[in-house]
Amino acid sequence: MYNMSICNIMFSTNILQPRMVEARLKNGSVGIGHCTKVPRNANMEKLQHGYLFPEIDRHEAMHLEKYPHANIIDLGIGDTTEPLPTIVTTSMVDFVHGLSTRKGYKGYGPEQGEKALRKEISDVFYKDLGIKPTEVFVSDGAQCDITRLQLLMGPNLKIAVQDPSFPAYIDSSVIIGRAGEFVDKSGKYKNIEYMKCGPQTNFFPDLSTISRPDIIFFCSPNNPTGHAATRKQLEQLVDFAKVNGSIIIFDSAYSAYITDDSPKSIFEIPGAREVAIEVSSFSKFAGFTGVRLGWTVIPEELLYSNGFPVVHDFNRIVCTCFNGASNIAQAGGLACLSSKGFRAVKSLAAYYMENARILVNGLGSVGVTVYGGKNAPYVWVHFPGSKSWNVFAEILEKTHMITVPGSGFGPGGEEYIRISAFGQRESIIEASQRLKHLLYQNVN
C-alpha cells in the first residue's frame, strides 16, 4: 500500500497548514491604521482559514520564491485553458461593436436575464422537463448564486452538505450565520449536517442516518469526487426532501461532462419541481470561467411552509442585490446555445474528459486507487493513512505540481487529493509522467 513519506513531518507555519495563519491573526496580529468602533462580523471570525483556492495560490507563490525557475503545472483550482469557439467570441465582439452605435447601444437589461437567453436555457437544458423561461434566472455564475440563495433563505435554518463537497456551500453558510461553532475535534461546524459520501456508500449518503435538514446542498457530478448520482440515488434524495419538507439546492455545474445515463438535472426526477432549486453555469462546459455567466432555476411549485412561492422572493433578491449579468456575456451565452455553438462547446468538454482519461490511466498504472474522471473532469486520488495537506506539499515539492488537498472539501476528503483535468494536453501528459515517477519511487 502506498504511503507518502512526509506524512508525519511537522511543517513550519510559514509553509503549510492555513489554519495556523488564522491562529496568528487571532493571537493579536492587527492591521496598521485607525481602529473604528465597528466590531468585526462575528461570523467571519468563525471561518477556519482562508478560502481554499486562494490558500493554494499562496502556497504556489511561496514555492515560486523557493524555485523561481520551476516549470509549475497547475491542476488545482480547475480553471479552463482552451480557447473559446470562434462563433462565441464573434458574437460577443459584434455585440461590443454594436454598443458604439446608436442602434446597437444597450444599458441596463432585465435583472433576471435577457428573455431570449432564458428561453434558450429552458429549451436546451430542460427540454420536456416543464421548466419555463420565467423560472430561469441568468446570473454571473453559480458561485454567486449560491451566496444569493443563502441570503434568500436566511440564517435560522439547518443545512446538510455532501462530505466532501465544494467549500463555498459551507463557507457561505458560516458567513450568513447558519453554521454554528466549529468543533476542532471533528473538523465540522456544529449546525451543519455532513452527509458522508465516500466510496463505501457509492458516493451517496445513507439518508436513514441524516437528521432533518431545511436545506440540502447537493452537487452532481460532485466536485471534488467526480461522481454523478444515479437516477435511483436522486429519486431517494427527492423522496427524502419531500418526507422532511426540505429544499434541495442542486448544483449541476458539471452536468455537461456526464457520459453515462446519470441524470443531468434534478428536474429529471418526478416530484423535484416541488422540492428543488437548480444552480448551473457556463463556466466549465463553455469555458466561461472569466466571462462569468450562469443561471438558477426555481420552479413555481416550490413553496415555503406558509404557501408563499420561493421564486417571488428570489426575484426580489435578484432585483435588490444584482443588476443582471453582463449583456456582453449573455450574447456569448446565446451563441453557445445555438446549434453550431453547442457542438463547438461540447467538443471542449470532450477535450477535458480525454485529459481525465490520461490522468486516470497514468495513476492507475502505478497501483494508486483513483475515482472520478468518468463523468467530471476531476480525478479523486486516495492516499490511505495520509494527511491531504502533506500529500499536497510533497507533490508540490517533488514534482512542481499544484493539486488540491481533499480536506479542503470537508473532513471526508482527508486522505485524498483532487487533480483537475483542465489543462493543455501537453501539460496533462507531462503531469501524468511526473506523478507516475513520484508514486513509483514511493511504492518501491
Short mmCIF file of C-alpha atoms in Angstrom, two decimals:
data_model
loop_
_atom_site.label_atom_id
_atom_site.label_comp_id
_atom_site.label_asym_id
_atom_site.label_seq_id
_atom_site.Cartn_x
_atom_site.Cartn_y
_atom_site.Cartn_z
CA MET A 1 0.00 0.00 0.00
CA TYR A 2 1.33 3.42 -0.94
CA ASN A 3 2.06 5.91 1.84
CA MET A 4 3.54 9.36 1.39
CA SER A 5 6.96 9.67 3.01
CA ILE A 6 6.31 13.07 4.55
CA CYS A 7 3.04 12.28 6.32
CA ASN A 8 4.48 12.60 9.83
CA ILE A 9 6.67 15.64 9.24
CA MET A 10 5.71 18.82 11.11
CA PHE A 11 5.75 21.85 8.84
CA SER A 12 6.69 25.33 9.94
CA THR A 13 3.85 27.84 9.98
CA ASN A 14 5.19 29.79 7.02
CA ILE A 15 5.00 26.77 4.71
CA LEU A 16 1.76 24.91 5.27
CA GLN A 17 -1.42 24.47 7.26
CA PRO A 18 -3.57 27.55 6.59
CA ARG A 19 -5.31 27.34 9.98
CA MET A 20 -2.05 28.48 11.56
CA VAL A 21 -2.40 31.70 9.60
CA GLU A 22 -5.80 32.21 11.19
CA ALA A 23 -4.37 31.46 14.64
CA ARG A 24 -1.76 34.16 14.26
CA LEU A 25 -4.47 36.65 13.40
CA LYS A 26 -6.49 35.69 16.46
CA ASN A 27 -3.46 35.94 18.72
CA GLY A 28 -3.12 39.66 18.45
CA SER A 29 -1.80 40.41 14.99
CA VAL A 30 -3.60 43.58 13.90
CA GLY A 31 -3.64 45.77 10.83
CA ILE A 32 -1.86 49.12 10.73
CA GLY A 33 -4.31 52.00 10.65
CA HIS A 34 -7.16 53.64 12.53
CA CYS A 35 -9.47 51.42 14.61
CA THR A 36 -13.12 52.37 14.32
CA LYS A 37 -15.76 51.45 16.91
CA VAL A 38 -17.39 48.99 14.49
CA PRO A 39 -16.99 45.38 15.66
CA ARG A 40 -15.97 42.70 13.23
CA ASN A 41 -18.73 40.42 11.94
CA ALA A 42 -18.62 37.52 14.42
CA ASN A 43 -19.46 35.05 11.68
CA MET A 44 -16.32 35.99 9.75
CA GLU A 45 -14.29 35.06 12.82
CA LYS A 46 -15.75 31.55 12.64
CA LEU A 47 -14.18 30.87 9.25
CA GLN A 48 -11.36 28.44 9.87
CA HIS A 49 -8.82 29.69 7.32
CA GLY A 50 -8.55 31.50 4.04
CA TYR A 51 -10.85 30.28 1.28
CA LEU A 52 -9.35 27.09 -0.16
CA PHE A 53 -8.24 28.19 -3.62
CA PRO A 54 -6.57 31.49 -2.61
CA GLU A 55 -4.73 29.45 0.03
CA ILE A 56 -3.44 27.17 -2.69
CA ASP A 57 -2.39 30.20 -4.74
CA ARG A 58 -0.45 31.40 -1.69
CA HIS A 59 1.45 28.13 -1.46
CA GLU A 60 2.20 28.30 -5.18
CA ALA A 61 3.63 31.81 -4.75
CA MET A 62 5.87 30.63 -1.88
CA HIS A 63 7.03 27.68 -3.97
CA LEU A 64 7.98 30.01 -6.82
CA GLU A 65 10.00 32.13 -4.42
CA LYS A 66 11.91 28.99 -3.45
CA TYR A 67 12.17 27.68 -7.02
CA PRO A 68 11.91 30.73 -9.30
CA HIS A 69 12.68 28.74 -12.45
CA ALA A 70 10.36 25.81 -11.75
CA ASN A 71 8.03 24.72 -14.52
CA ILE A 72 4.86 24.57 -12.45
CA ILE A 73 1.86 22.63 -13.75
CA ASP A 74 -1.32 23.89 -12.13
CA LEU A 75 -4.00 21.22 -11.89
CA GLY A 76 -5.53 22.76 -8.80
CA ILE A 77 -8.33 25.28 -9.00
CA GLY A 78 -9.85 23.78 -12.15
CA ASP A 79 -9.65 26.76 -14.48
CA THR A 80 -10.36 26.13 -18.15
CA THR A 81 -7.47 26.56 -20.57
CA GLU A 82 -8.75 26.07 -24.13
CA PRO A 83 -9.76 29.00 -26.38
CA LEU A 84 -13.44 29.79 -26.77
CA PRO A 85 -15.04 28.76 -30.06
CA THR A 86 -14.90 31.48 -32.70
CA ILE A 87 -18.68 31.51 -33.07
CA VAL A 88 -18.94 32.51 -29.40
CA THR A 89 -16.28 35.22 -29.38
CA THR A 90 -17.53 36.64 -32.69
CA SER A 91 -20.98 37.04 -31.19
CA MET A 92 -19.58 38.94 -28.22
CA VAL A 93 -17.35 41.11 -30.42
CA ASP A 94 -20.29 42.00 -32.66
CA PHE A 95 -22.33 42.94 -29.60
CA VAL A 96 -19.50 45.11 -28.27
CA HIS A 97 -19.16 46.91 -31.60
CA GLY A 98 -22.88 47.49 -31.55
CA LEU A 99 -22.56 49.31 -28.24
CA SER A 100 -20.69 52.07 -30.07
CA THR A 101 -23.69 52.72 -32.32
CA ARG A 102 -26.99 54.44 -31.65
CA LYS A 103 -28.92 51.42 -32.84
CA GLY A 104 -26.87 48.80 -31.01
CA TYR A 105 -26.35 50.50 -27.66
CA LYS A 106 -27.92 48.82 -24.61
CA GLY A 107 -27.72 49.83 -20.98
CA TYR A 108 -29.36 48.04 -18.08
CA GLY A 109 -31.11 44.84 -19.01
CA PRO A 110 -33.62 42.78 -17.04
CA GLU A 111 -32.17 41.68 -13.70
CA GLN A 112 -33.45 38.17 -14.40
CA GLY A 113 -31.60 37.97 -17.72
CA GLU A 114 -32.44 38.61 -21.36
CA LYS A 115 -35.65 36.87 -22.40
CA ALA A 116 -34.00 35.22 -25.40
CA LEU A 117 -31.29 33.63 -23.25
CA ARG A 118 -33.73 32.47 -20.58
CA LYS A 119 -35.77 30.77 -23.29
CA GLU A 120 -32.71 29.11 -24.83
CA ILE A 121 -31.56 27.78 -21.45
CA SER A 122 -35.05 26.39 -20.89
CA ASP A 123 -35.18 24.81 -24.35
CA VAL A 124 -31.65 23.40 -24.49
CA PHE A 125 -31.15 22.11 -20.96
CA TYR A 126 -34.69 21.41 -19.77
CA LYS A 127 -36.50 20.25 -22.88
CA ASP A 128 -39.51 18.12 -21.90
CA LEU A 129 -38.89 18.82 -18.19
CA GLY A 130 -41.51 21.55 -17.91
CA ILE A 131 -39.14 24.39 -16.99
CA LYS A 132 -40.49 27.76 -18.10
CA PRO A 133 -38.26 30.65 -19.16
CA THR A 134 -39.76 32.71 -16.31
CA GLU A 135 -38.34 30.16 -13.86
CA VAL A 136 -34.80 30.72 -15.18
CA PHE A 137 -32.67 33.49 -13.64
CA VAL A 138 -29.48 34.36 -15.53
CA SER A 139 -26.53 35.35 -13.36
CA ASP A 140 -22.81 35.99 -13.27
CA GLY A 141 -22.03 32.43 -12.19
CA ALA A 142 -23.15 29.56 -9.98
CA GLN A 143 -20.98 30.51 -7.02
CA CYS A 144 -22.54 33.97 -6.87
CA ASP A 145 -25.99 32.42 -6.99
CA ILE A 146 -25.13 30.08 -4.12
CA THR A 147 -24.49 33.14 -1.95
CA ARG A 148 -27.70 34.82 -3.14
CA LEU A 149 -29.62 31.68 -2.24
CA GLN A 150 -28.02 31.74 1.21
CA LEU A 151 -29.22 35.32 1.58
CA LEU A 152 -32.67 34.28 0.38
CA MET A 153 -33.04 31.53 2.97
CA GLY A 154 -31.78 33.46 5.97
CA PRO A 155 -29.68 32.37 8.98
CA ASN A 156 -32.03 30.27 11.12
CA LEU A 157 -32.17 27.11 9.05
CA LYS A 158 -30.30 23.82 9.27
CA ILE A 159 -28.32 22.75 6.23
CA ALA A 160 -26.86 19.48 5.03
CA VAL A 161 -23.91 19.13 2.66
CA GLN A 162 -22.16 16.26 0.97
CA ASP A 163 -18.86 15.40 2.60
CA PRO A 164 -16.70 16.03 0.65
CA SER A 165 -18.19 18.92 -1.34
CA PHE A 166 -17.48 22.32 -2.87
CA PRO A 167 -16.27 24.56 0.02
CA ALA A 168 -18.45 27.54 -0.92
CA TYR A 169 -21.53 25.78 0.50
CA ILE A 170 -20.02 25.66 3.97
CA ASP A 171 -18.13 28.97 3.94
CA SER A 172 -21.17 30.92 2.76
CA SER A 173 -23.24 29.20 5.47
CA VAL A 174 -20.72 30.34 8.06
CA ILE A 175 -20.80 33.92 6.79
CA ILE A 176 -24.61 34.06 6.77
CA GLY A 177 -24.65 32.84 10.39
CA ARG A 178 -26.12 29.38 9.87
CA ALA A 179 -23.16 27.11 10.69
CA GLY A 180 -22.76 27.47 14.45
CA GLU A 181 -19.45 26.95 16.23
CA PHE A 182 -16.58 24.99 14.75
CA VAL A 183 -15.69 21.78 16.60
CA ASP A 184 -11.94 21.19 16.32
CA LYS A 185 -12.09 17.51 17.24
CA SER A 186 -14.45 16.61 14.41
CA GLY A 187 -13.40 19.29 11.94
CA LYS A 188 -17.07 20.20 11.49
CA TYR A 189 -19.44 23.05 12.24
CA LYS A 190 -21.99 22.24 14.91
CA ASN A 191 -25.14 23.19 12.99
CA ILE A 192 -24.21 21.64 9.65
CA GLU A 193 -25.15 18.07 8.80
CA TYR A 194 -22.22 16.47 6.98
CA MET A 195 -23.52 13.69 4.71
CA LYS A 196 -20.61 11.30 4.21
CA CYS A 197 -20.30 10.43 0.53
CA GLY A 198 -17.36 8.07 0.16
CA PRO A 199 -16.64 5.01 -1.95
CA GLN A 200 -18.06 2.75 0.76
CA THR A 201 -21.56 4.09 0.00
CA ASN A 202 -21.06 4.68 -3.74
CA PHE A 203 -20.54 8.38 -3.04
CA PHE A 204 -24.12 8.86 -1.85
CA PRO A 205 -25.21 9.48 1.75
CA ASP A 206 -27.04 6.96 3.90
CA LEU A 207 -30.13 9.13 4.24
CA SER A 208 -31.51 6.98 7.06
CA THR A 209 -28.77 8.40 9.31
CA ILE A 210 -29.37 12.05 8.39
CA SER A 211 -31.37 14.23 10.76
CA ARG A 212 -33.92 16.54 9.14
CA PRO A 213 -32.32 19.49 7.33
CA ASP A 214 -34.10 22.54 5.94
CA ILE A 215 -31.68 22.97 3.03
CA ILE A 216 -29.71 20.22 1.27
CA PHE A 217 -26.76 21.28 -0.88
CA PHE A 218 -26.12 18.55 -3.43
CA CYS A 219 -23.67 18.67 -6.34
CA SER A 220 -23.80 16.16 -9.21
CA PRO A 221 -21.41 15.44 -10.76
CA ASN A 222 -19.76 16.08 -7.44
CA ASN A 223 -16.85 18.42 -7.02
CA PRO A 224 -14.37 17.03 -5.90
CA THR A 225 -15.08 13.28 -6.27
CA GLY A 226 -16.36 13.41 -9.86
CA HIS A 227 -19.25 11.07 -9.03
CA ALA A 228 -22.54 11.61 -10.88
CA ALA A 229 -25.53 10.50 -8.83
CA THR A 230 -27.60 7.75 -10.41
CA ARG A 231 -31.31 8.10 -11.13
CA LYS A 232 -32.11 5.80 -8.21
CA GLN A 233 -29.96 7.88 -5.86
CA LEU A 234 -31.61 11.14 -6.91
CA GLU A 235 -35.06 9.56 -6.55
CA GLN A 236 -34.11 8.72 -2.96
CA LEU A 237 -32.92 12.30 -2.41
CA VAL A 238 -36.15 13.82 -3.74
CA ASP A 239 -38.24 11.43 -1.63
CA PHE A 240 -36.15 12.33 1.43
CA ALA A 241 -36.73 16.05 0.79
CA LYS A 242 -40.47 15.53 0.37
CA VAL A 243 -40.83 13.49 3.58
CA ASN A 244 -38.83 16.04 5.56
CA GLY A 245 -40.20 19.19 3.93
CA SER A 246 -36.69 20.18 2.86
CA ILE A 247 -35.41 22.16 -0.14
CA ILE A 248 -32.62 20.75 -2.32
CA ILE A 249 -30.17 23.22 -3.84
CA PHE A 250 -28.83 21.13 -6.71
CA ASP A 251 -25.55 22.22 -8.31
CA SER A 252 -25.32 20.86 -11.87
CA ALA A 253 -22.32 22.92 -12.99
CA TYR A 254 -20.57 19.82 -14.40
CA SER A 255 -23.58 18.09 -15.95
CA ALA A 256 -22.24 18.61 -19.50
CA TYR A 257 -19.45 16.15 -18.67
CA ILE A 258 -21.75 13.22 -17.87
CA THR A 259 -21.03 10.35 -20.26
CA ASP A 260 -23.43 7.68 -18.96
CA ASP A 261 -27.18 7.71 -18.28
CA SER A 262 -26.93 9.58 -14.98
CA PRO A 263 -29.45 12.48 -14.80
CA LYS A 264 -28.07 15.83 -15.86
CA SER A 265 -30.76 17.77 -13.99
CA ILE A 266 -32.60 17.19 -10.73
CA PHE A 267 -35.78 18.01 -12.65
CA GLU A 268 -35.50 14.71 -14.50
CA ILE A 269 -36.74 13.18 -11.23
CA PRO A 270 -40.53 13.14 -10.71
CA GLY A 271 -41.58 15.48 -7.92
CA ALA A 272 -38.38 17.52 -7.94
CA ARG A 273 -40.21 20.68 -9.03
CA GLU A 274 -41.85 20.72 -5.59
CA VAL A 275 -38.64 20.45 -3.56
CA ALA A 276 -35.64 21.61 -5.61
CA ILE A 277 -33.72 24.59 -6.93
CA GLU A 278 -31.03 24.06 -9.58
CA VAL A 279 -27.89 26.14 -9.99
CA SER A 280 -25.69 25.83 -13.07
CA SER A 281 -23.04 27.62 -15.07
CA PHE A 282 -21.44 28.32 -18.43
CA SER A 283 -18.02 28.37 -16.74
CA LYS A 284 -16.89 24.79 -17.16
CA PHE A 285 -18.98 23.50 -20.07
CA ALA A 286 -18.36 26.56 -22.27
CA GLY A 287 -15.08 27.89 -20.89
CA PHE A 288 -16.68 31.00 -19.37
CA THR A 289 -14.65 31.00 -16.14
CA GLY A 290 -13.51 34.54 -16.91
CA VAL A 291 -16.52 35.67 -18.93
CA ARG A 292 -18.85 34.84 -15.99
CA LEU A 293 -22.33 33.54 -16.78
CA GLY A 294 -24.65 31.11 -15.03
CA TRP A 295 -28.26 30.51 -14.11
CA THR A 296 -30.61 29.33 -11.39
CA VAL A 297 -33.95 27.57 -11.88
CA ILE A 298 -36.71 27.97 -9.28
CA PRO A 299 -39.99 26.21 -10.17
CA GLU A 300 -43.28 27.91 -9.43
CA GLU A 301 -44.44 24.89 -7.42
CA LEU A 302 -41.69 25.33 -4.80
CA LEU A 303 -43.35 26.94 -1.75
CA TYR A 304 -42.35 27.98 1.74
CA SER A 305 -44.14 26.47 4.74
CA ASN A 306 -46.69 29.32 4.61
CA GLY A 307 -47.50 28.63 0.95
CA PHE A 308 -45.59 31.63 -0.46
CA PRO A 309 -43.70 30.91 -3.73
CA VAL A 310 -39.92 30.83 -3.30
CA VAL A 311 -39.48 32.18 -6.83
CA HIS A 312 -41.07 35.51 -5.86
CA ASP A 313 -38.61 36.08 -3.02
CA PHE A 314 -35.65 35.10 -5.19
CA ASN A 315 -36.81 37.58 -7.81
CA ARG A 316 -36.77 40.24 -5.09
CA ILE A 317 -33.25 39.23 -4.02
CA VAL A 318 -32.05 39.44 -7.62
CA CYS A 319 -33.66 42.83 -8.19
CA THR A 320 -32.25 44.20 -4.93
CA CYS A 321 -28.73 42.76 -4.99
CA PHE A 322 -27.95 42.33 -8.68
CA ASN A 323 -28.24 44.45 -11.82
CA GLY A 324 -28.16 41.46 -14.13
CA ALA A 325 -25.40 39.59 -15.93
CA SER A 326 -23.23 41.44 -18.43
CA ASN A 327 -25.10 41.82 -21.71
CA ILE A 328 -21.83 41.00 -23.50
CA ALA A 329 -21.58 37.70 -21.63
CA GLN A 330 -25.22 36.97 -22.37
CA ALA A 331 -24.59 37.48 -26.09
CA GLY A 332 -21.86 34.87 -25.81
CA GLY A 333 -24.21 32.58 -23.91
CA LEU A 334 -26.77 32.77 -26.69
CA ALA A 335 -24.10 31.83 -29.21
CA CYS A 336 -23.10 28.82 -27.07
CA LEU A 337 -26.66 27.53 -27.22
CA SER A 338 -27.06 27.85 -30.98
CA SER A 339 -26.82 24.52 -32.79
CA LYS A 340 -23.34 25.28 -34.14
CA GLY A 341 -22.14 26.86 -30.91
CA PHE A 342 -23.40 23.97 -28.79
CA ARG A 343 -21.50 21.45 -30.90
CA ALA A 344 -18.37 23.56 -30.51
CA VAL A 345 -18.56 23.84 -26.71
CA LYS A 346 -19.33 20.13 -26.39
CA SER A 347 -16.01 19.47 -28.13
CA LEU A 348 -14.31 21.41 -25.32
CA ALA A 349 -15.87 19.09 -22.76
CA ALA A 350 -14.66 16.08 -24.74
CA TYR A 351 -11.13 17.52 -24.76
CA TYR A 352 -11.03 17.84 -20.97
CA MET A 353 -12.50 14.38 -20.47
CA GLU A 354 -9.72 12.91 -22.61
CA ASN A 355 -7.32 14.69 -20.25
CA ALA A 356 -9.08 13.00 -17.35
CA ARG A 357 -8.68 9.61 -19.03
CA ILE A 358 -4.94 10.19 -19.40
CA LEU A 359 -4.59 11.06 -15.71
CA VAL A 360 -6.71 8.13 -14.52
CA ASN A 361 -4.80 5.64 -16.65
CA GLY A 362 -1.44 7.04 -15.60
CA LEU A 363 -2.20 6.95 -11.88
CA GLY A 364 -3.87 3.58 -12.12
CA SER A 365 -0.79 2.11 -13.77
CA VAL A 366 1.21 2.52 -10.54
CA GLY A 367 -1.46 0.95 -8.37
CA VAL A 368 -2.99 4.06 -6.81
CA THR A 369 -6.73 3.99 -6.10
CA VAL A 370 -8.41 6.58 -8.32
CA TYR A 371 -12.03 7.72 -8.53
CA GLY A 372 -13.73 10.17 -10.87
CA GLY A 373 -12.64 11.08 -14.36
CA LYS A 374 -15.67 9.43 -15.95
CA ASN A 375 -18.49 11.95 -15.56
CA ALA A 376 -16.49 15.00 -14.50
CA PRO A 377 -13.05 16.46 -15.27
CA TYR A 378 -11.75 15.73 -11.77
CA VAL A 379 -9.66 12.84 -10.52
CA TRP A 380 -10.03 11.91 -6.84
CA VAL A 381 -6.94 10.05 -5.63
CA HIS A 382 -6.76 8.07 -2.39
CA PHE A 383 -3.65 8.02 -0.18
CA PRO A 384 -4.64 5.84 2.80
CA GLY A 385 -3.39 7.00 6.19
CA SER A 386 -2.10 10.32 4.83
CA LYS A 387 -2.90 13.94 5.66
CA SER A 388 -4.03 15.64 2.48
CA TRP A 389 -2.09 18.87 3.04
CA ASN A 390 1.07 16.80 3.50
CA VAL A 391 0.41 14.92 0.27
CA PHE A 392 -0.22 18.25 -1.47
CA ALA A 393 3.10 19.53 -0.10
CA GLU A 394 5.14 16.55 -1.26
CA ILE A 395 3.64 16.63 -4.74
CA LEU A 396 4.39 20.35 -4.97
CA GLU A 397 7.92 20.00 -3.62
CA LYS A 398 8.95 16.99 -5.71
CA THR A 399 7.02 17.49 -8.96
CA HIS A 400 6.32 21.26 -9.07
CA MET A 401 2.61 20.45 -9.49
CA ILE A 402 -0.41 22.13 -7.94
CA THR A 403 -3.19 19.82 -6.77
CA VAL A 404 -5.91 20.33 -4.13
CA PRO A 405 -5.81 18.75 -0.65
CA GLY A 406 -9.00 16.79 -0.12
CA SER A 407 -9.56 18.09 3.41
CA GLY A 408 -10.35 21.47 1.84
CA PHE A 409 -13.61 19.90 0.71
CA GLY A 410 -14.53 18.63 4.17
CA PRO A 411 -13.30 16.10 6.72
CA GLY A 412 -14.36 13.26 4.41
CA GLY A 413 -11.60 14.28 2.00
CA GLU A 414 -8.72 13.99 4.45
CA GLU A 415 -6.90 11.11 2.74
CA TYR A 416 -7.49 12.35 -0.80
CA ILE A 417 -6.09 14.72 -3.38
CA ARG A 418 -8.16 16.26 -6.18
CA ILE A 419 -6.46 16.66 -9.54
CA SER A 420 -8.09 18.78 -12.21
CA ALA A 421 -8.17 17.68 -15.85
CA PHE A 422 -8.48 21.26 -17.03
CA GLY A 423 -5.23 21.93 -18.83
CA GLN A 424 -3.44 21.87 -22.13
CA ARG A 425 -2.83 18.35 -23.40
CA GLU A 426 0.96 18.53 -23.26
CA SER A 427 0.77 19.69 -19.63
CA ILE A 428 -1.57 16.85 -18.74
CA ILE A 429 0.74 14.27 -20.30
CA GLU A 430 3.73 15.78 -18.51
CA ALA A 431 1.79 15.88 -15.22
CA SER A 432 0.87 12.23 -15.57
CA GLN A 433 4.54 11.33 -16.11
CA ARG A 434 5.71 13.35 -13.11
CA LEU A 435 3.10 11.80 -10.83
CA LYS A 436 3.86 8.28 -12.03
CA HIS A 437 7.57 8.84 -11.37
CA LEU A 438 6.93 10.17 -7.85
CA LEU A 439 4.47 7.45 -6.93
CA TYR A 440 6.66 4.69 -8.39
CA GLN A 441 9.58 5.89 -6.26
CA ASN A 442 7.43 5.85 -3.10
CA VAL A 443 5.96 2.42 -3.83
CA ASN A 444 9.39 0.93 -4.48
#
